[in-house]
Coordinates of N, CA and C in Angstrom, one line a residue:
M1 N -21.5 4.4 29.3 CA -21.3 4.0 27.9 C -21.2 5.2 27.1
A2 N -20.3 5.3 26.0 CA -20.2 6.5 25.2 C -21.4 6.6 24.4
K3 N -21.9 7.9 24.1 CA -23.0 8.2 23.3 C -22.6 8.9 22.1
A4 N -21.3 8.8 21.8 CA -20.7 9.6 20.6 C -21.5 9.2 19.3
A5 N -21.8 8.0 19.1 CA -22.3 7.5 17.9 C -23.7 8.2 17.6
A6 N -24.4 8.4 18.7 CA -25.6 9.1 18.4 C -25.5 10.6 18.1
Q7 N -24.4 11.2 18.4 CA -24.3 12.6 18.2 C -23.5 13.0 17.1
E8 N -22.5 12.1 16.7 CA -21.6 12.3 15.6 C -21.5 11.1 14.8
P9 N -21.0 11.1 13.5 CA -20.8 10.0 12.7 C -19.8 9.0 13.4
A10 N -20.2 7.7 13.4 CA -19.4 6.8 14.0 C -18.0 6.8 13.4
P11 N -16.8 7.1 14.1 CA -15.5 7.2 13.5 C -15.2 5.8 12.7
G12 N -14.7 6.1 11.5 CA -14.3 4.9 10.7 C -15.3 4.1 10.0
S13 N -16.6 4.6 10.1 CA -17.5 3.8 9.5 C -18.2 4.5 8.2
A14 N -18.0 5.7 8.0 CA -18.8 6.4 7.0 C -17.9 6.5 5.8
P15 N -18.5 6.7 4.6 CA -17.7 6.9 3.4 C -17.3 8.4 3.3
L16 N -16.6 8.7 2.2 CA -16.1 10.2 2.1 C -17.5 11.0 2.0
P17 N -17.3 12.3 2.4 CA -18.5 13.1 2.4 C -19.2 13.2 1.0
S18 N -20.5 13.2 1.0 CA -21.2 13.3 -0.3 C -20.7 14.7 -1.0
G19 N -20.6 14.6 -2.3 CA -20.1 15.7 -3.0 C -18.6 15.8 -3.2
T20 N -17.9 14.9 -2.5 CA -16.4 14.8 -2.8 C -16.2 14.2 -4.1
P21 N -15.5 14.9 -5.0 CA -15.4 14.5 -6.5 C -14.4 13.3 -6.7
G22 N -13.6 13.0 -5.7 CA -12.6 11.9 -5.9 C -11.7 11.8 -4.8
W23 N -10.8 10.7 -4.9 CA -10.0 10.4 -3.8 C -8.9 11.5 -3.7
R24 N -8.6 12.2 -4.7 CA -7.5 13.3 -4.7 C -8.0 14.6 -4.0
N25 N -9.3 14.6 -3.6 CA -9.8 15.9 -3.1 C -9.8 15.9 -1.5
Y26 N -9.2 17.0 -1.1 CA -9.1 17.1 0.4 C -9.7 18.3 0.8
D27 N -10.6 18.9 0.1 CA -11.2 20.2 0.5 C -12.0 20.0 1.8
M28 N -12.6 18.9 2.0 CA -13.4 18.8 3.2 C -12.7 17.7 4.1
D29 N -12.8 18.0 5.4 CA -12.3 17.0 6.4 C -13.6 16.6 7.3
D30 N -13.8 15.3 7.2 CA -15.0 14.9 7.9 C -14.7 14.3 9.3
L31 N -13.4 14.7 9.9 CA -13.1 14.4 11.2 C -14.0 15.2 12.2
P32 N -14.8 14.5 13.0 CA -15.7 15.2 13.8 C -15.0 16.3 14.7
P33 N -15.6 17.4 15.0 CA -15.0 18.6 15.7 C -14.3 18.1 17.0
M34 N -14.9 17.2 17.8 CA -14.4 16.7 19.0 C -13.1 16.1 18.8
L35 N -13.0 15.2 17.8 CA -11.8 14.5 17.5 C -10.7 15.4 16.9
A36 N -11.2 16.4 16.1 CA -10.2 17.3 15.6 C -9.5 18.1 16.8
S37 N -10.3 18.5 17.7 CA -9.7 19.2 18.9 C -8.8 18.3 19.6
A38 N -9.2 16.9 19.9 CA -8.3 16.0 20.6 C -7.0 15.8 19.7
L39 N -7.1 15.7 18.4 CA -6.0 15.6 17.6 C -5.0 16.7 17.8
E40 N -5.4 17.9 17.8 CA -4.6 19.1 18.0 C -3.8 18.9 19.4
C41 N -4.5 18.4 20.4 CA -3.9 18.2 21.7 C -2.8 17.2 21.6
F42 N -3.0 16.0 21.0 CA -2.0 15.0 20.8 C -0.9 15.3 20.0
M43 N -1.2 16.2 19.0 CA 0.0 16.7 18.2 C 0.8 17.6 19.0
E44 N 0.2 18.4 19.9 CA 1.0 19.4 20.6 C 1.8 18.7 21.8
H45 N 1.2 17.8 22.6 CA 1.7 17.3 23.8 C 2.0 15.8 23.8
G46 N 1.6 15.1 22.7 CA 1.7 13.7 22.7 C 0.5 13.0 23.5
Y47 N 0.3 11.7 23.1 CA -0.9 11.2 23.9 C -0.8 11.1 25.3
H48 N 0.4 10.7 25.8 CA 0.5 10.5 27.3 C 0.8 11.9 27.9
G49 N 1.2 12.9 27.2 CA 1.4 14.2 27.8 C 0.1 15.1 27.8
T50 N -0.9 14.5 27.3 CA -2.2 15.2 27.2 C -3.1 14.7 28.3
T51 N -3.7 15.7 29.1 CA -4.6 15.4 30.2 C -6.0 15.5 29.7
I52 N -6.9 14.7 30.4 CA -8.4 14.8 30.0 C -8.9 16.2 30.2
R53 N -8.3 17.0 31.2 CA -8.8 18.3 31.3 C -8.3 19.2 30.2
Q54 N -7.2 19.0 29.6 CA -6.7 19.7 28.4 C -7.7 19.4 27.3
L55 N -8.1 18.2 27.1 CA -8.9 17.7 26.1 C -10.3 18.3 26.2
A56 N -10.8 18.4 27.4 CA -12.1 19.0 27.6 C -12.2 20.5 27.4
A57 N -11.1 21.2 27.8 CA -10.9 22.5 27.6 C -10.8 22.9 26.1
R58 N -10.1 22.1 25.4 CA -10.0 22.4 23.9 C -11.3 22.1 23.2
T59 N -12.1 21.2 23.6 CA -13.4 21.0 23.0 C -14.5 22.0 23.5
G60 N -14.2 22.8 24.5 CA -15.2 23.7 25.1 C -16.2 22.9 26.0
L61 N -15.8 21.8 26.5 CA -16.7 21.0 27.4 C -16.1 20.9 28.8
S62 N -16.9 20.5 29.8 CA -16.5 20.1 31.0 C -15.8 18.6 30.9
V63 N -15.2 18.2 31.9 CA -14.7 16.8 31.9 C -15.8 15.8 31.8
P64 N -16.9 16.0 32.6 CA -18.1 15.2 32.6 C -18.7 15.3 31.1
G65 N -18.7 16.5 30.6 CA -19.3 16.7 29.3 C -18.6 15.9 28.3
L66 N -17.3 15.8 28.3 CA -16.5 15.1 27.4 C -16.8 13.6 27.5
Y67 N -16.9 13.2 28.8 CA -17.0 11.7 29.0 C -18.4 11.3 28.5
H68 N -19.4 12.2 28.3 CA -20.7 12.0 27.8 C -20.6 11.3 26.4
Y69 N -19.5 11.9 25.7 CA -19.4 11.4 24.3 C -18.3 10.4 24.2
Y70 N -17.2 10.5 24.8 CA -16.2 9.5 24.8 C -15.7 9.2 26.2
P71 N -15.8 7.9 26.6 CA -15.6 7.5 27.9 C -14.1 7.6 28.5
S72 N -13.2 7.9 27.6 CA -11.8 7.9 28.0 C -10.9 8.6 27.0
K73 N -9.7 8.9 27.4 CA -8.8 9.5 26.5 C -8.4 8.4 25.4
Q74 N -8.4 7.2 25.9 CA -8.1 6.1 25.0 C -9.2 6.0 23.9
A75 N -10.4 6.2 24.2 CA -11.5 6.1 23.3 C -11.3 7.3 22.1
L76 N -10.8 8.4 22.5 CA -10.5 9.4 21.5 C -9.4 9.1 20.5
L77 N -8.3 8.5 21.1 CA -7.2 8.0 20.3 C -7.7 7.0 19.3
V78 N -8.4 6.0 19.8 CA -8.9 4.8 18.9 C -9.8 5.4 17.8
A79 N -10.6 6.4 18.1 CA -11.5 7.0 17.1 C -10.8 7.7 16.1
I80 N -9.7 8.4 16.5 CA -8.8 9.2 15.5 C -8.2 8.2 14.6
A81 N -7.5 7.2 15.2 CA -6.8 6.2 14.4 C -7.7 5.5 13.4
S82 N -8.8 5.1 13.9 CA -9.9 4.4 13.1 C -10.4 5.2 11.9
H83 N -10.6 6.4 12.2 CA -11.1 7.4 11.2 C -9.9 7.5 10.1
A84 N -8.7 7.6 10.4 CA -7.6 7.8 9.5 C -7.4 6.6 8.6
M85 N -7.4 5.4 9.3 CA -7.3 4.2 8.4 C -8.4 3.9 7.5
N86 N -9.7 4.3 8.0 CA -10.9 4.1 7.1 C -10.9 5.0 5.9
D87 N -10.5 6.3 6.2 CA -10.4 7.3 5.1 C -9.3 6.9 4.1
L88 N -8.1 6.4 4.5 CA -7.1 5.9 3.6 C -7.6 4.8 2.8
W89 N -8.3 3.8 3.4 CA -8.7 2.6 2.8 C -9.8 2.9 1.6
I90 N -10.7 3.9 1.9 CA -11.7 4.3 1.0 C -11.0 4.9 -0.2
R91 N -10.1 5.9 0.0 CA -9.4 6.6 -1.1 C -8.6 5.6 -1.9
S92 N -7.9 4.6 -1.2 CA -7.0 3.7 -2.0 C -7.8 2.8 -2.8
E93 N -9.1 2.4 -2.3 CA -9.9 1.6 -3.2 C -10.4 2.4 -4.4
Q94 N -10.7 3.7 -4.2 CA -11.1 4.5 -5.3 C -10.0 4.7 -6.4
A95 N -8.8 4.8 -5.8 CA -7.6 4.9 -6.7 C -7.4 3.8 -7.6
I96 N -7.5 2.6 -6.9 CA -7.3 1.3 -7.7 C -8.4 1.1 -8.7
A97 N -9.7 1.5 -8.3 CA -10.8 1.4 -9.2 C -10.6 2.2 -10.5
E98 N -10.0 3.4 -10.3 CA -9.8 4.3 -11.4 C -8.8 3.8 -12.3
A99 N -7.8 3.0 -11.9 CA -6.8 2.4 -12.7 C -7.4 1.3 -13.6
G100 N -8.5 0.6 -13.1 CA -9.1 -0.5 -13.8 C -8.0 -1.7 -13.8
G101 N -8.0 -2.4 -14.8 CA -7.2 -3.6 -14.9 C -5.7 -3.4 -15.2
N102 N -5.3 -2.2 -15.4 CA -3.9 -1.9 -15.6 C -3.1 -1.9 -14.4
L103 N -2.2 -3.0 -14.2 CA -1.5 -3.0 -13.0 C -0.4 -1.9 -12.8
S104 N 0.2 -1.6 -13.9 CA 1.2 -0.5 -13.8 C 0.5 0.8 -13.3
R105 N -0.7 1.0 -13.8 CA -1.5 2.2 -13.4 C -1.9 2.2 -12.0
R106 N -2.3 0.9 -11.6 CA -2.7 0.6 -10.2 C -1.6 1.1 -9.2
F107 N -0.5 0.6 -9.5 CA 0.6 0.9 -8.7 C 1.0 2.4 -8.6
D108 N 1.0 3.0 -9.8 CA 1.1 4.4 -9.7 C 0.1 5.2 -9.0
L109 N -1.1 4.9 -9.1 CA -2.2 5.6 -8.4 C -2.2 5.3 -6.9
L110 N -1.8 4.1 -6.5 CA -1.8 3.8 -5.1 C -0.7 4.5 -4.5
V111 N 0.5 4.6 -5.1 CA 1.6 5.4 -4.6 C 1.1 6.9 -4.4
E112 N 0.5 7.5 -5.5 CA 0.0 8.8 -5.4 C -1.0 8.9 -4.2
C113 N -1.8 8.0 -4.1 CA -2.9 8.1 -3.1 C -2.2 8.2 -1.7
L114 N -1.3 7.3 -1.5 CA -0.6 7.2 -0.1 C 0.2 8.5 0.1
V115 N 0.9 9.0 -0.9 CA 1.6 10.3 -0.7 C 0.6 11.4 -0.3
L116 N -0.4 11.6 -1.1 CA -1.4 12.7 -0.9 C -2.0 12.5 0.5
F117 N -2.4 11.4 0.9 CA -3.1 11.2 2.2 C -2.2 11.6 3.3
H118 N -0.9 11.1 3.3 CA 0.1 11.3 4.4 C 0.5 12.8 4.4
A119 N 0.4 13.5 3.2 CA 0.7 14.9 3.3 C -0.5 15.8 3.6
R120 N -1.7 15.5 3.1 CA -2.8 16.3 3.4 C -3.5 16.0 4.6
R121 N -3.4 14.7 5.1 CA -3.9 14.4 6.5 C -2.8 14.0 7.4
R122 N -1.7 14.9 7.4 CA -0.6 14.6 8.2 C -0.7 14.4 9.6
G123 N -1.6 15.2 10.2 CA -1.8 15.0 11.6 C -2.4 13.7 12.0
Q124 N -3.5 13.3 11.2 CA -4.2 12.1 11.6 C -3.2 10.9 11.3
A125 N -2.5 11.0 10.2 CA -1.6 9.9 9.8 C -0.4 9.8 10.8
F126 N 0.0 10.9 11.2 CA 1.2 10.8 12.3 C 0.8 10.3 13.5
I127 N -0.4 10.6 14.0 CA -0.8 10.2 15.3 C -1.2 8.6 15.2
A128 N -1.9 8.3 14.1 CA -2.2 6.9 13.9 C -1.0 5.9 13.8
F129 N 0.2 6.5 13.3 CA 1.3 5.7 13.3 C 2.1 5.8 14.6
S130 N 2.3 7.0 15.1 CA 3.3 7.2 16.3 C 2.7 6.7 17.5
E131 N 1.3 6.6 17.7 CA 0.8 6.3 19.0 C 0.3 4.9 18.9
I132 N 0.6 4.1 18.0 CA 0.2 2.6 18.0 C 0.6 2.1 19.4
R133 N 1.7 2.5 20.0 CA 2.3 1.9 21.2 C 1.4 2.3 22.3
S134 N 0.5 3.3 22.2 CA -0.3 3.8 23.2 C -1.7 3.1 23.2
L135 N -2.0 2.4 22.1 CA -3.3 1.7 22.1 C -3.3 0.5 22.9
E136 N -4.5 0.3 23.6 CA -4.6 -0.9 24.4 C -4.6 -2.1 23.5
P137 N -4.4 -3.4 24.1 CA -4.2 -4.5 23.3 C -5.2 -4.9 22.2
D138 N -6.5 -4.7 22.6 CA -7.5 -5.0 21.5 C -7.6 -4.0 20.4
A139 N -7.4 -2.7 20.8 CA -7.4 -1.7 19.8 C -6.1 -1.8 19.0
R140 N -5.1 -2.2 19.5 CA -3.8 -2.2 18.8 C -3.9 -3.4 17.8
A141 N -4.5 -4.4 18.1 CA -4.6 -5.6 17.2 C -5.5 -5.2 16.1
A142 N -6.6 -4.5 16.3 CA -7.5 -4.0 15.3 C -6.8 -3.0 14.3
H143 N -6.1 -2.2 15.0 CA -5.3 -1.2 14.1 C -4.2 -1.9 13.2
I144 N -3.6 -2.8 13.8 CA -2.6 -3.5 13.0 C -3.2 -4.3 11.9
A145 N -4.4 -4.9 12.1 CA -5.1 -5.6 11.0 C -5.6 -4.7 9.9
A146 N -6.0 -3.5 10.3 CA -6.3 -2.5 9.3 C -5.1 -2.0 8.5
R147 N -4.0 -1.9 9.2 CA -2.7 -1.6 8.5 C -2.3 -2.7 7.6
D148 N -2.4 -3.9 8.1 CA -2.1 -5.1 7.2 C -2.9 -5.2 6.0
R149 N -4.2 -4.9 6.2 CA -5.2 -5.0 5.1 C -4.8 -4.0 4.0
Q150 N -4.3 -2.8 4.4 CA -3.9 -1.7 3.5 C -2.6 -2.1 2.8
Q151 N -1.7 -2.8 3.5 CA -0.5 -3.2 2.8 C -0.7 -4.3 1.8
R152 N -1.7 -5.0 2.1 CA -2.0 -6.1 1.1 C -2.4 -5.6 -0.3
L153 N -2.9 -4.4 -0.3 CA -3.3 -3.8 -1.6 C -2.1 -3.7 -2.4
M154 N -0.9 -3.2 -1.8 CA 0.4 -3.0 -2.6 C 0.9 -4.4 -3.0
D155 N 0.9 -5.3 -2.0 CA 1.5 -6.7 -2.2 C 0.7 -7.3 -3.4
T156 N -0.6 -7.2 -3.4 CA -1.2 -7.9 -4.5 C -0.9 -7.3 -5.8
I157 N -0.8 -6.0 -6.0 CA -0.5 -5.4 -7.2 C 1.0 -5.8 -7.7
L158 N 1.9 -5.9 -6.7 CA 3.3 -6.3 -7.0 C 3.4 -7.8 -7.5
E159 N 2.7 -8.6 -6.7 CA 2.7 -10.1 -6.9 C 2.2 -10.3 -8.3
E160 N 1.0 -9.7 -8.6 CA 0.5 -9.9 -10.0 C 1.3 -9.3 -11.1
G161 N 1.8 -8.1 -10.8 CA 2.6 -7.4 -11.8 C 4.0 -8.1 -12.1
T162 N 4.5 -8.7 -11.0 CA 5.8 -9.4 -11.2 C 5.6 -10.7 -12.0
A163 N 4.5 -11.5 -11.7 CA 4.2 -12.6 -12.5 C 3.9 -12.3 -13.9
A164 N 3.4 -11.0 -14.3 CA 3.0 -10.6 -15.5 C 4.3 -10.0 -16.3
G165 N 5.4 -9.8 -15.6 CA 6.5 -9.2 -16.1 C 6.6 -7.7 -16.2
I166 N 5.6 -7.1 -15.4 CA 5.6 -5.6 -15.4 C 6.5 -5.0 -14.5
F167 N 6.8 -5.8 -13.4 CA 7.7 -5.4 -12.3 C 8.9 -6.4 -12.3
S168 N 10.1 -6.0 -11.9 CA 11.2 -6.9 -11.9 C 12.0 -7.0 -10.7
A169 N 11.4 -6.4 -9.6 CA 12.1 -6.4 -8.2 C 12.3 -7.9 -7.9
P170 N 13.5 -8.3 -7.4 CA 13.6 -9.8 -7.1 C 12.9 -10.2 -5.8
H171 N 12.4 -9.3 -5.0 CA 11.9 -9.5 -3.8 C 10.6 -8.6 -3.6
P172 N 9.5 -8.9 -4.4 CA 8.4 -8.0 -4.5 C 7.7 -7.7 -3.1
R173 N 7.6 -8.7 -2.3 CA 7.0 -8.4 -1.0 C 7.8 -7.3 -0.2
E174 N 9.0 -7.4 -0.1 CA 9.9 -6.5 0.5 C 9.9 -5.2 -0.1
A175 N 9.9 -5.2 -1.4 CA 9.9 -3.9 -2.2 C 8.6 -3.3 -1.9
G176 N 7.5 -3.9 -1.8 CA 6.2 -3.3 -1.4 C 6.1 -2.7 -0.1
T177 N 6.8 -3.4 0.8 CA 6.9 -2.9 2.2 C 7.7 -1.6 2.2
A178 N 8.8 -1.6 1.5 CA 9.7 -0.4 1.4 C 9.0 0.8 0.8
V179 N 8.2 0.5 -0.3 CA 7.5 1.6 -1.0 C 6.4 2.2 -0.1
V180 N 5.7 1.4 0.5 CA 4.6 1.9 1.5 C 5.2 2.6 2.7
T181 N 6.3 2.1 3.2 CA 6.9 2.7 4.3 C 7.5 4.2 3.8
M182 N 8.0 4.2 2.7 CA 8.5 5.5 2.3 C 7.4 6.5 2.2
C183 N 6.2 6.1 1.6 CA 5.1 6.9 1.4 C 4.5 7.4 2.7
T184 N 4.3 6.4 3.7 CA 3.7 6.8 5.0 C 4.6 7.7 5.7
G185 N 5.9 7.6 5.5 CA 6.9 8.5 6.2 C 6.7 9.9 5.9
V186 N 5.9 10.2 4.9 CA 5.7 11.6 4.5 C 5.1 12.4 5.6
A187 N 4.2 11.7 6.4 CA 3.5 12.4 7.6 C 4.6 12.9 8.6
Q188 N 5.7 12.3 8.7 CA 6.7 12.7 9.7 C 7.4 14.0 9.4
W189 N 7.5 14.4 8.2 CA 8.2 15.6 7.8 C 7.6 16.6 6.9
F190 N 6.6 16.3 6.2 CA 6.1 17.1 5.2 C 5.4 18.3 5.8
R191 N 5.6 19.4 5.1 CA 4.9 20.8 5.5 C 4.2 21.3 4.3
L192 N 3.0 21.8 4.4 CA 2.2 22.4 3.3 C 2.9 23.7 2.7
D193 N 3.6 24.3 3.7 CA 4.3 25.6 3.2 C 5.6 25.4 2.8
G194 N 6.0 24.1 2.5 CA 7.4 23.7 2.0 C 7.7 24.0 0.6
E195 N 8.7 23.4 0.1 CA 9.1 23.6 -1.3 C 8.2 23.0 -2.3
L196 N 7.7 21.8 -2.0 CA 6.8 21.1 -2.9 C 5.4 21.0 -2.4
T197 N 4.4 20.9 -3.4 CA 3.1 20.8 -3.1 C 3.0 19.2 -2.9
P198 N 1.8 18.7 -2.3 CA 1.6 17.3 -2.2 C 1.6 16.6 -3.5
E199 N 1.0 17.3 -4.5 CA 1.0 16.8 -5.8 C 2.4 16.6 -6.5
Q200 N 3.2 17.5 -6.4 CA 4.5 17.5 -6.8 C 5.4 16.4 -6.2
L201 N 5.1 16.3 -4.8 CA 5.8 15.2 -4.1 C 5.4 13.9 -4.5
A202 N 4.1 13.7 -4.8 CA 3.6 12.4 -5.3 C 4.2 12.0 -6.5
E203 N 4.4 13.0 -7.4 CA 5.0 12.7 -8.7 C 6.5 12.3 -8.5
R204 N 7.1 12.8 -7.8 CA 8.6 12.5 -7.5 C 8.6 11.0 -6.9
Y205 N 7.7 10.9 -5.9 CA 7.7 9.6 -5.3 C 7.3 8.4 -6.1
R206 N 6.4 8.7 -7.1 CA 6.0 7.7 -8.0 C 7.2 7.3 -8.8
T207 N 8.0 8.2 -9.3 CA 9.3 7.9 -10.0 C 10.2 7.0 -9.2
I208 N 10.4 7.3 -8.0 CA 11.3 6.6 -7.1 C 10.8 5.3 -6.8
A209 N 9.4 5.1 -6.5 CA 8.7 3.9 -6.3 C 8.9 2.9 -7.5
R210 N 8.7 3.5 -8.7 CA 8.8 2.6 -9.9 C 10.1 2.1 -10.1
M211 N 11.1 2.9 -9.7 CA 12.5 2.4 -9.8 C 12.8 1.3 -8.7
A212 N 12.2 1.4 -7.6 CA 12.3 0.5 -6.5 C 11.7 -1.0 -6.8
V213 N 10.7 -1.0 -7.7 CA 10.0 -2.3 -7.9 C 10.5 -2.7 -9.3
G214 N 11.3 -2.1 -10.0 CA 11.8 -2.5 -11.3 C 10.8 -2.4 -12.4
A215 N 10.0 -1.2 -12.4 CA 9.0 -0.9 -13.3 C 9.6 -0.3 -14.5
K216 N 9.1 -0.4 -15.7 CA 9.5 0.4 -16.9 C 9.1 1.8 -16.7
P217 N 9.8 2.8 -17.2 CA 9.4 4.2 -17.1 C 7.9 4.4 -17.5
A218 N 7.2 5.2 -16.7 CA 5.8 5.5 -17.1 C 5.7 6.1 -18.5

C-alpha cells in the first residue's frame, strides 16, 4: 500500500499554499517533488513511453524506493491529474468569488482564470488532458467527473446570464463548451517565452470569449 500521503501532501486535497495572495499568483508550485519529476518524464516520453526505471532515476530513488511512495506508474499519473484539477477548481472558485454577484464579471474572471492556469501550469494541464486515455476505468471516471464539475461553473454563469439578458448566444450550453475548450487548449501550444505573456493572452481570449457568448463589450 502506498505511503505517499504520510510523506507528502495528499495530491488534490490541499488548498493553495498559505501566503498565496490570490488565484492569479503562480509564484509557488505545490506539486510535490516526486510528482514534478514524474511530470517531466511524462512530458518528455509520454505516459506509455516512460518506464518505472526512468521515473525512479529522475526522482533519485531506486525502483523499490519509488514503490514505497507510489505503488505504480498509474498512481503517479492519477496523482498529477488530481492535483491539476483540484488546483484549477480552487482558483476558479476564488475568481468567481472575487466577481461577486456580477455575472458578466464572473464570466470574464473565469475565462481569465482558465487561460492563466493552462498557460502557467501547462505541463500539468497538458498531461491531465492528453493522458485521460491512459487512466484506468475508476480513475478515468473520477477525472471526468471533476472535469464536468469544472465545466458546470461556466454553464451556470451562461445559463443565468442568458436568462438575465446579459448574454445572447442562441445555444449557451454549446457556447460554454466552446469557450472552455478554447481556454484549455492553451496548454497545447503556449510558451512562456513566446510573443504574449499569459496575462496578455487572457485579455485577448476574454474579448474573443465575450463575442462567442454574445456579451456586450466589457
